């Protein structure tokens, strides 16, 4: 008996959400495993007096967050969360991690039996005396299986179909096969592993390191200094993962979600870019988010703040000097000129 085609819903439509919708929409239309229509929950806002959802559905372009890139016509922007996710078999979470719990609370009681999810969200919640990954927040709120996708995937480059790799962490072998079919393309190469925690930790912590790299750039240091910061950051990422999670595999850190994502984020990502601007201009992170990112939130500073809550609670700030120094520059007024001396 043939398996019924699965309905896919994307929760989030920012820069990364819109980029990944291009892949999902295209693959869904070409595969009998998925229904053609892909619904994308889109936070409604006005752009030049017009509703963003109407612009996306008529022009097939997210003119605010991914201008110049055409989205598949089978990707439908919907402003109502419950309508967008109704009867969905697969939920793709791709929105800032600080909004995940609120979204999940709205979804409670409205999830199709047997549905499963994947998180493309890079962040952690360490505000309650323990490390809480985004996938865990979703699982606890909705009681569904949650896989993760992380990698060296700068959204604009993925949207332009420039070749890259990504890593999916899936505890369920069957769900992992579905996600490989949903995301894999000739230019977006997917590897599936079962070490979900390491995949997700890499995706969150590398943004802290990228802020450190941006601080170096803002201070006009060269490649040697940035390479040292990246190496120190990689070691702190691995140490942190092993300290707070069981079953961490070193090999996962050599996948796209690990070393590759760390490198690309420290050279081309927006966390690096905004951190450099923070040093050069003296402006706050909040002001620069509005000025440079259309108000979208950076993950690096927020992640550094949440990780610091955990480290401070356990008296371990000195064991993670780079993570701590990034937090201090962003939130405690540590002069960026003193950043390297803290390492």
PDB file of N, CA and C in Angstrom, residues 224-290:
ATOM      1  N   UNK A 224      45.916  35.730  10.851  1.00  0.00           N
ATOM      2  CA  UNK A 224      46.473  34.916  11.937  1.00  0.00           C
ATOM      3  C   UNK A 224      45.625  35.032  13.194  1.00  0.00           C
ATOM      4  N   UNK A 225      45.250  36.257  13.531  1.00  0.00           N
ATOM      5  CA  UNK A 225      44.469  36.489  14.752  1.00  0.00           C
ATOM      6  C   UNK A 225      43.089  35.849  14.633  1.00  0.00           C
ATOM      7  N   UNK A 226      42.448  36.033  13.480  1.00  0.00           N
ATOM      8  CA  UNK A 226      41.124  35.444  13.305  1.00  0.00           C
ATOM      9  C   UNK A 226      41.202  33.916  13.360  1.00  0.00           C
ATOM     10  N   UNK A 227      42.241  33.342  12.754  1.00  0.00           N
ATOM     11  CA  UNK A 227      42.400  31.887  12.795  1.00  0.00           C
ATOM     12  C   UNK A 227      42.548  31.397  14.230  1.00  0.00           C
ATOM     13  N   UNK A 228      43.277  32.154  15.047  1.00  0.00           N
ATOM     14  CA  UNK A 228      43.441  31.777  16.455  1.00  0.00           C
ATOM     15  C   UNK A 228      42.105  31.821  17.186  1.00  0.00           C
ATOM     16  N   UNK A 229      41.318  32.861  16.921  1.00  0.00           N
ATOM     17  CA  UNK A 229      40.001  32.984  17.552  1.00  0.00           C
ATOM     18  C   UNK A 229      39.099  31.823  17.123  1.00  0.00           C
ATOM     19  N   UNK A 230      39.139  31.464  15.839  1.00  0.00           N
ATOM     20  CA  UNK A 230      38.322  30.348  15.352  1.00  0.00           C
ATOM     21  C   UNK A 230      38.742  29.040  16.019  1.00  0.00           C
ATOM     22  N   UNK A 231      40.058  28.808  16.147  1.00  0.00           N
ATOM     23  CA  UNK A 231      40.526  27.577  16.780  1.00  0.00           C
ATOM     24  C   UNK A 231      40.110  27.516  18.247  1.00  0.00           C
ATOM     25  N   UNK A 232      40.314  28.620  18.970  1.00  0.00           N
ATOM     26  CA  UNK A 232      39.912  28.668  20.378  1.00  0.00           C
ATOM     27  C   UNK A 232      38.404  28.442  20.501  1.00  0.00           C
ATOM     28  N   UNK A 233      37.659  29.082  19.605  1.00  0.00           N
ATOM     29  CA  UNK A 233      36.212  28.928  19.619  1.00  0.00           C
ATOM     30  C   UNK A 233      35.772  27.493  19.364  1.00  0.00           C
ATOM     31  N   UNK A 234      36.430  26.825  18.399  1.00  0.00           N
ATOM     32  CA  UNK A 234      36.097  25.435  18.091  1.00  0.00           C
ATOM     33  C   UNK A 234      36.338  24.540  19.302  1.00  0.00           C
ATOM     34  N   UNK A 235      37.435  24.763  20.005  1.00  0.00           N
ATOM     35  CA  UNK A 235      37.742  23.965  21.187  1.00  0.00           C
ATOM     36  C   UNK A 235      36.723  24.209  22.300  1.00  0.00           C
ATOM     37  N   UNK A 236      36.265  25.464  22.451  1.00  0.00           N
ATOM     38  CA  UNK A 236      35.255  25.746  23.470  1.00  0.00           C
ATOM     39  C   UNK A 236      33.907  25.122  23.096  1.00  0.00           C
ATOM     40  N   UNK A 237      33.590  25.108  21.806  1.00  0.00           N
ATOM     41  CA  UNK A 237      32.359  24.463  21.356  1.00  0.00           C
ATOM     42  C   UNK A 237      32.366  22.977  21.706  1.00  0.00           C
ATOM     43  N   UNK A 238      33.470  22.299  21.402  1.00  0.00           N
ATOM     44  CA  UNK A 238      33.585  20.869  21.678  1.00  0.00           C
ATOM     45  C   UNK A 238      33.568  20.593  23.181  1.00  0.00           C
ATOM     46  N   UNK A 239      34.296  21.410  23.927  1.00  0.00           N
ATOM     47  CA  UNK A 239      34.340  21.252  25.384  1.00  0.00           C
ATOM     48  C   UNK A 239      32.956  21.438  25.997  1.00  0.00           C
ATOM     49  N   UNK A 240      32.252  22.449  25.538  1.00  0.00           N
ATOM     50  CA  UNK A 240      30.911  22.745  26.040  1.00  0.00           C
ATOM     51  C   UNK A 240      29.964  21.578  25.744  1.00  0.00           C
ATOM     52  N   UNK A 241      30.025  21.068  24.519  1.00  0.00           N
ATOM     53  CA  UNK A 241      29.148  19.962  24.116  1.00  0.00           C
ATOM     54  C   UNK A 241      29.410  18.726  24.979  1.00  0.00           C
ATOM     55  N   UNK A 242      30.678  18.388  25.158  1.00  0.00           N
ATOM     56  CA  UNK A 242      31.019  17.195  25.943  1.00  0.00           C
ATOM     57  C   UNK A 242      30.652  17.357  27.415  1.00  0.00           C
ATOM     58  N   UNK A 243      30.717  18.584  27.897  1.00  0.00           N
ATOM     59  CA  UNK A 243      30.456  18.829  29.313  1.00  0.00           C
ATOM     60  C   UNK A 243      28.965  18.736  29.634  1.00  0.00           C
ATOM     61  N   UNK A 244      28.123  19.150  28.688  1.00  0.00           N
ATOM     62  CA  UNK A 244      26.703  19.237  28.990  1.00  0.00           C
ATOM     63  C   UNK A 244      25.835  18.229  28.253  1.00  0.00           C
ATOM     64  N   UNK A 245      26.424  17.418  27.351  1.00  0.00           N
ATOM     65  CA  UNK A 245      25.636  16.427  26.633  1.00  0.00           C
ATOM     66  C   UNK A 245      26.388  15.111  26.513  1.00  0.00           C
ATOM     67  N   UNK A 246      25.632  14.019  26.565  1.00  0.00           N
ATOM     68  CA  UNK A 246      26.204  12.678  26.411  1.00  0.00           C
ATOM     69  C   UNK A 246      26.188  12.276  24.943  1.00  0.00           C
ATOM     70  N   UNK A 247      27.093  11.378  24.588  1.00  0.00           N
ATOM     71  CA  UNK A 247      27.096  10.813  23.246  1.00  0.00           C
ATOM     72  C   UNK A 247      27.620  11.724  22.159  1.00  0.00           C
ATOM     73  N   UNK A 248      28.364  12.755  22.534  1.00  0.00           N
ATOM     74  CA  UNK A 248      28.904  13.691  21.544  1.00  0.00           C
ATOM     75  C   UNK A 248      30.018  13.013  20.742  1.00  0.00           C
ATOM     76  N   UNK A 249      29.910  13.092  19.433  1.00  0.00           N
ATOM     77  CA  UNK A 249      30.898  12.476  18.539  1.00  0.00           C
ATOM     78  C   UNK A 249      31.787  13.552  17.917  1.00  0.00           C
ATOM     79  N   UNK A 250      33.087  13.366  18.030  1.00  0.00           N
ATOM     80  CA  UNK A 250      34.028  14.313  17.425  1.00  0.00           C
ATOM     81  C   UNK A 250      33.809  14.403  15.911  1.00  0.00           C
ATOM     82  N   UNK A 251      33.428  13.296  15.289  1.00  0.00           N
ATOM     83  CA  UNK A 251      33.238  13.284  13.828  1.00  0.00           C
ATOM     84  C   UNK A 251      32.153  14.254  13.392  1.00  0.00           C
ATOM     85  N   UNK A 252      31.162  14.495  14.245  1.00  0.00           N
ATOM     86  CA  UNK A 252      30.093  15.437  13.896  1.00  0.00           C
ATOM     87  C   UNK A 252      30.648  16.845  13.740  1.00  0.00           C
ATOM     88  N   UNK A 253      31.654  17.189  14.523  1.00  0.00           N
ATOM     89  CA  UNK A 253      32.255  18.518  14.445  1.00  0.00           C
ATOM     90  C   UNK A 253      33.036  18.701  13.143  1.00  0.00           C
ATOM     91  N   UNK A 254      33.308  17.606  12.427  1.00  0.00           N
ATOM     92  CA  UNK A 254      33.995  17.693  11.139  1.00  0.00           C
ATOM     93  C   UNK A 254      33.009  17.710   9.969  1.00  0.00           C
ATOM     94  N   UNK A 255      31.710  17.627  10.281  1.00  0.00           N
ATOM     95  CA  UNK A 255      30.679  17.755   9.243  1.00  0.00           C
ATOM     96  C   UNK A 255      30.424  19.230   8.955  1.00  0.00           C
ATOM     97  N   UNK A 256      29.522  19.490   8.007  1.00  0.00           N
ATOM     98  CA  UNK A 256      29.222  20.876   7.635  1.00  0.00           C
ATOM     99  C   UNK A 256      28.718  21.685   8.819  1.00  0.00           C
ATOM    100  N   UNK A 257      27.973  21.033   9.716  1.00  0.00           N
ATOM    101  CA  UNK A 257      27.418  21.743  10.873  1.00  0.00           C
ATOM    102  C   UNK A 257      28.496  22.228  11.833  1.00  0.00           C
ATOM    103  N   UNK A 258      29.698  21.641  11.751  1.00  0.00           N
ATOM    104  CA  UNK A 258      30.772  21.975  12.667  1.00  0.00           C
ATOM    105  C   UNK A 258      31.777  22.937  12.076  1.00  0.00           C
ATOM    106  N   UNK A 259      32.913  22.390  11.638  1.00  0.00           N
ATOM    107  CA  UNK A 259      34.026  23.240  11.203  1.00  0.00           C
ATOM    108  C   UNK A 259      33.652  24.106   9.999  1.00  0.00           C
ATOM    109  N   UNK A 260      32.888  23.555   9.053  1.00  0.00           N
ATOM    110  CA  UNK A 260      32.552  24.329   7.851  1.00  0.00           C
ATOM    111  C   UNK A 260      31.661  25.522   8.198  1.00  0.00           C
ATOM    112  N   UNK A 261      30.638  25.280   9.030  1.00  0.00           N
ATOM    113  CA  UNK A 261      29.734  26.358   9.430  1.00  0.00           C
ATOM    114  C   UNK A 261      30.479  27.415  10.232  1.00  0.00           C
ATOM    115  N   UNK A 262      31.378  26.972  11.091  1.00  0.00           N
ATOM    116  CA  UNK A 262      32.156  27.915  11.890  1.00  0.00           C
ATOM    117  C   UNK A 262      32.998  28.825  10.998  1.00  0.00           C
ATOM    118  N   UNK A 263      33.664  28.245  10.009  1.00  0.00           N
ATOM    119  CA  UNK A 263      34.520  29.027   9.115  1.00  0.00           C
ATOM    120  C   UNK A 263      33.702  30.040   8.322  1.00  0.00           C
ATOM    121  N   UNK A 264      32.629  29.582   7.688  1.00  0.00           N
ATOM    122  CA  UNK A 264      31.859  30.498   6.836  1.00  0.00           C
ATOM    123  C   UNK A 264      31.204  31.605   7.652  1.00  0.00           C
ATOM    124  N   UNK A 265      30.761  31.275   8.878  1.00  0.00           N
ATOM    125  CA  UNK A 265      30.130  32.289   9.715  1.00  0.00           C
ATOM    126  C   UNK A 265      31.138  33.329  10.179  1.00  0.00           C
ATOM    127  N   UNK A 266      32.366  32.897  10.424  1.00  0.00           N
ATOM    128  CA  UNK A 266      33.400  33.817  10.901  1.00  0.00           C
ATOM    129  C   UNK A 266      33.975  34.683   9.784  1.00  0.00           C
ATOM    130  N   UNK A 267      33.673  34.333   8.529  1.00  0.00           N
ATOM    131  CA  UNK A 267      34.161  35.139   7.414  1.00  0.00           C
ATOM    132  C   UNK A 267      33.026  35.852   6.668  1.00  0.00           C
ATOM    133  N   UNK A 268      31.829  35.249   6.622  1.00  0.00           N
ATOM    134  CA  UNK A 268      30.788  35.843   5.800  1.00  0.00           C
ATOM    135  C   UNK A 268      29.448  36.068   6.447  1.00  0.00           C
ATOM    136  N   UNK A 269      29.278  35.639   7.681  1.00  0.00           N
ATOM    137  CA  UNK A 269      27.956  35.720   8.301  1.00  0.00           C
ATOM    138  C   UNK A 269      27.621  37.092   8.872  1.00  0.00           C
ATOM    139  N   UNK A 270      26.343  37.288   9.195  1.00  0.00           N
ATOM    140  CA  UNK A 270      25.904  38.593   9.685  1.00  0.00           C
ATOM    141  C   UNK A 270      26.309  38.841  11.132  1.00  0.00           C
ATOM    142  N   UNK A 271      26.513  37.779  11.926  1.00  0.00           N
ATOM    143  CA  UNK A 271      27.012  37.990  13.281  1.00  0.00           C
ATOM    144  C   UNK A 271      28.388  38.648  13.241  1.00  0.00           C
ATOM    145  N   UNK A 272      29.232  38.154  12.341  1.00  0.00           N
ATOM    146  CA  UNK A 272      30.555  38.754  12.162  1.00  0.00           C
ATOM    147  C   UNK A 272      30.444  40.188  11.673  1.00  0.00           C
ATOM    148  N   UNK A 273      29.576  40.388  10.688  1.00  0.00           N
ATOM    149  CA  UNK A 273      29.431  41.695  10.055  1.00  0.00           C
ATOM    150  C   UNK A 273      28.948  42.756  11.047  1.00  0.00           C
ATOM    151  N   UNK A 274      27.949  42.408  11.833  1.00  0.00           N
ATOM    152  CA  UNK A 274      27.397  43.376  12.793  1.00  0.00           C
ATOM    153  C   UNK A 274      28.381  43.613  13.944  1.00  0.00           C
ATOM    154  N   UNK A 275      29.084  42.573  14.376  1.00  0.00           N
ATOM    155  CA  UNK A 275      30.080  42.747  15.439  1.00  0.00           C
ATOM    156  C   UNK A 275      31.203  43.688  14.981  1.00  0.00           C
ATOM    157  N   UNK A 276      31.617  43.554  13.734  1.00  0.00           N
ATOM    158  CA  UNK A 276      32.628  44.472  13.194  1.00  0.00           C
ATOM    159  C   UNK A 276      32.107  45.904  13.224  1.00  0.00           C
ATOM    160  N   UNK A 277      30.853  46.089  12.793  1.00  0.00           N
ATOM    161  CA  UNK A 277      30.260  47.425  12.787  1.00  0.00           C
ATOM    162  C   UNK A 277      30.127  47.978  14.202  1.00  0.00           C
ATOM    163  N   UNK A 278      29.829  47.114  15.164  1.00  0.00           N
ATOM    164  CA  UNK A 278      29.727  47.540  16.564  1.00  0.00           C
ATOM    165  C   UNK A 278      31.050  48.137  17.036  1.00  0.00           C
ATOM    166  N   UNK A 279      32.148  47.494  16.684  1.00  0.00           N
ATOM    167  CA  UNK A 279      33.466  47.982  17.093  1.00  0.00           C
ATOM    168  C   UNK A 279      33.809  49.291  16.378  1.00  0.00           C
ATOM    169  N   UNK A 280      33.528  49.351  15.087  1.00  0.00           N
ATOM    170  CA  UNK A 280      33.921  50.523  14.286  1.00  0.00           C
ATOM    171  C   UNK A 280      33.069  51.762  14.588  1.00  0.00           C
ATOM    172  N   UNK A 281      31.786  51.541  14.898  1.00  0.00           N
ATOM    173  CA  UNK A 281      30.880  52.689  15.065  1.00  0.00           C
ATOM    174  C   UNK A 281      30.573  53.027  16.520  1.00  0.00           C
ATOM    175  N   UNK A 282      30.751  52.056  17.403  1.00  0.00           N
ATOM    176  CA  UNK A 282      30.388  52.274  18.798  1.00  0.00           C
ATOM    177  C   UNK A 282      28.890  52.161  19.051  1.00  0.00           C
ATOM    178  N   UNK A 283      28.117  51.783  18.027  1.00  0.00           N
ATOM    179  CA  UNK A 283      26.667  51.644  18.184  1.00  0.00           C
ATOM    180  C   UNK A 283      26.328  50.329  18.890  1.00  0.00           C
ATOM    181  N   UNK A 284      25.130  50.270  19.465  1.00  0.00           N
ATOM    182  CA  UNK A 284      24.697  49.068  20.160  1.00  0.00           C
ATOM    183  C   UNK A 284      24.250  48.002  19.163  1.00  0.00           C
ATOM    184  N   UNK A 285      24.232  46.746  19.642  1.00  0.00           N
ATOM    185  CA  UNK A 285      23.733  45.644  18.821  1.00  0.00           C
ATOM    186  C   UNK A 285      22.292  45.906  18.392  1.00  0.00           C
ATOM    187  N   UNK A 286      21.462  46.386  19.311  1.00  0.00           N
ATOM    188  CA  UNK A 286      20.057  46.649  18.996  1.00  0.00           C
ATOM    189  C   UNK A 286      19.914  47.661  17.863  1.00  0.00           C
ATOM    190  N   UNK A 287      20.690  48.738  17.914  1.00  0.00           N
ATOM    191  CA  UNK A 287      20.623  49.756  16.867  1.00  0.00           C
ATOM    192  C   UNK A 287      21.090  49.200  15.527  1.00  0.00           C
ATOM    193  N   UNK A 288      22.137  48.398  15.557  1.00  0.00           N
ATOM    194  CA  UNK A 288      22.681  47.850  14.318  1.00  0.00           C
ATOM    195  C   UNK A 288      21.760  46.805  13.700  1.00  0.00           C
ATOM    196  N   UNK A 289      21.010  46.075  14.518  1.00  0.00           N
ATOM    197  CA  UNK A 289      20.033  45.125  13.984  1.00  0.00           C
ATOM    198  C   UNK A 289      18.981  45.858  13.156  1.00  0.00           C
ATOM    199  N   UNK A 290      18.534  46.982  13.660  1.00  0.00           N
ATOM    200  CA  UNK A 290      17.546  47.778  12.924  1.00  0.00           C
ATOM    201  C   UNK A 290      18.163  48.346  11.650  1.00  0.00           C
TER     202      UNK A 290
END
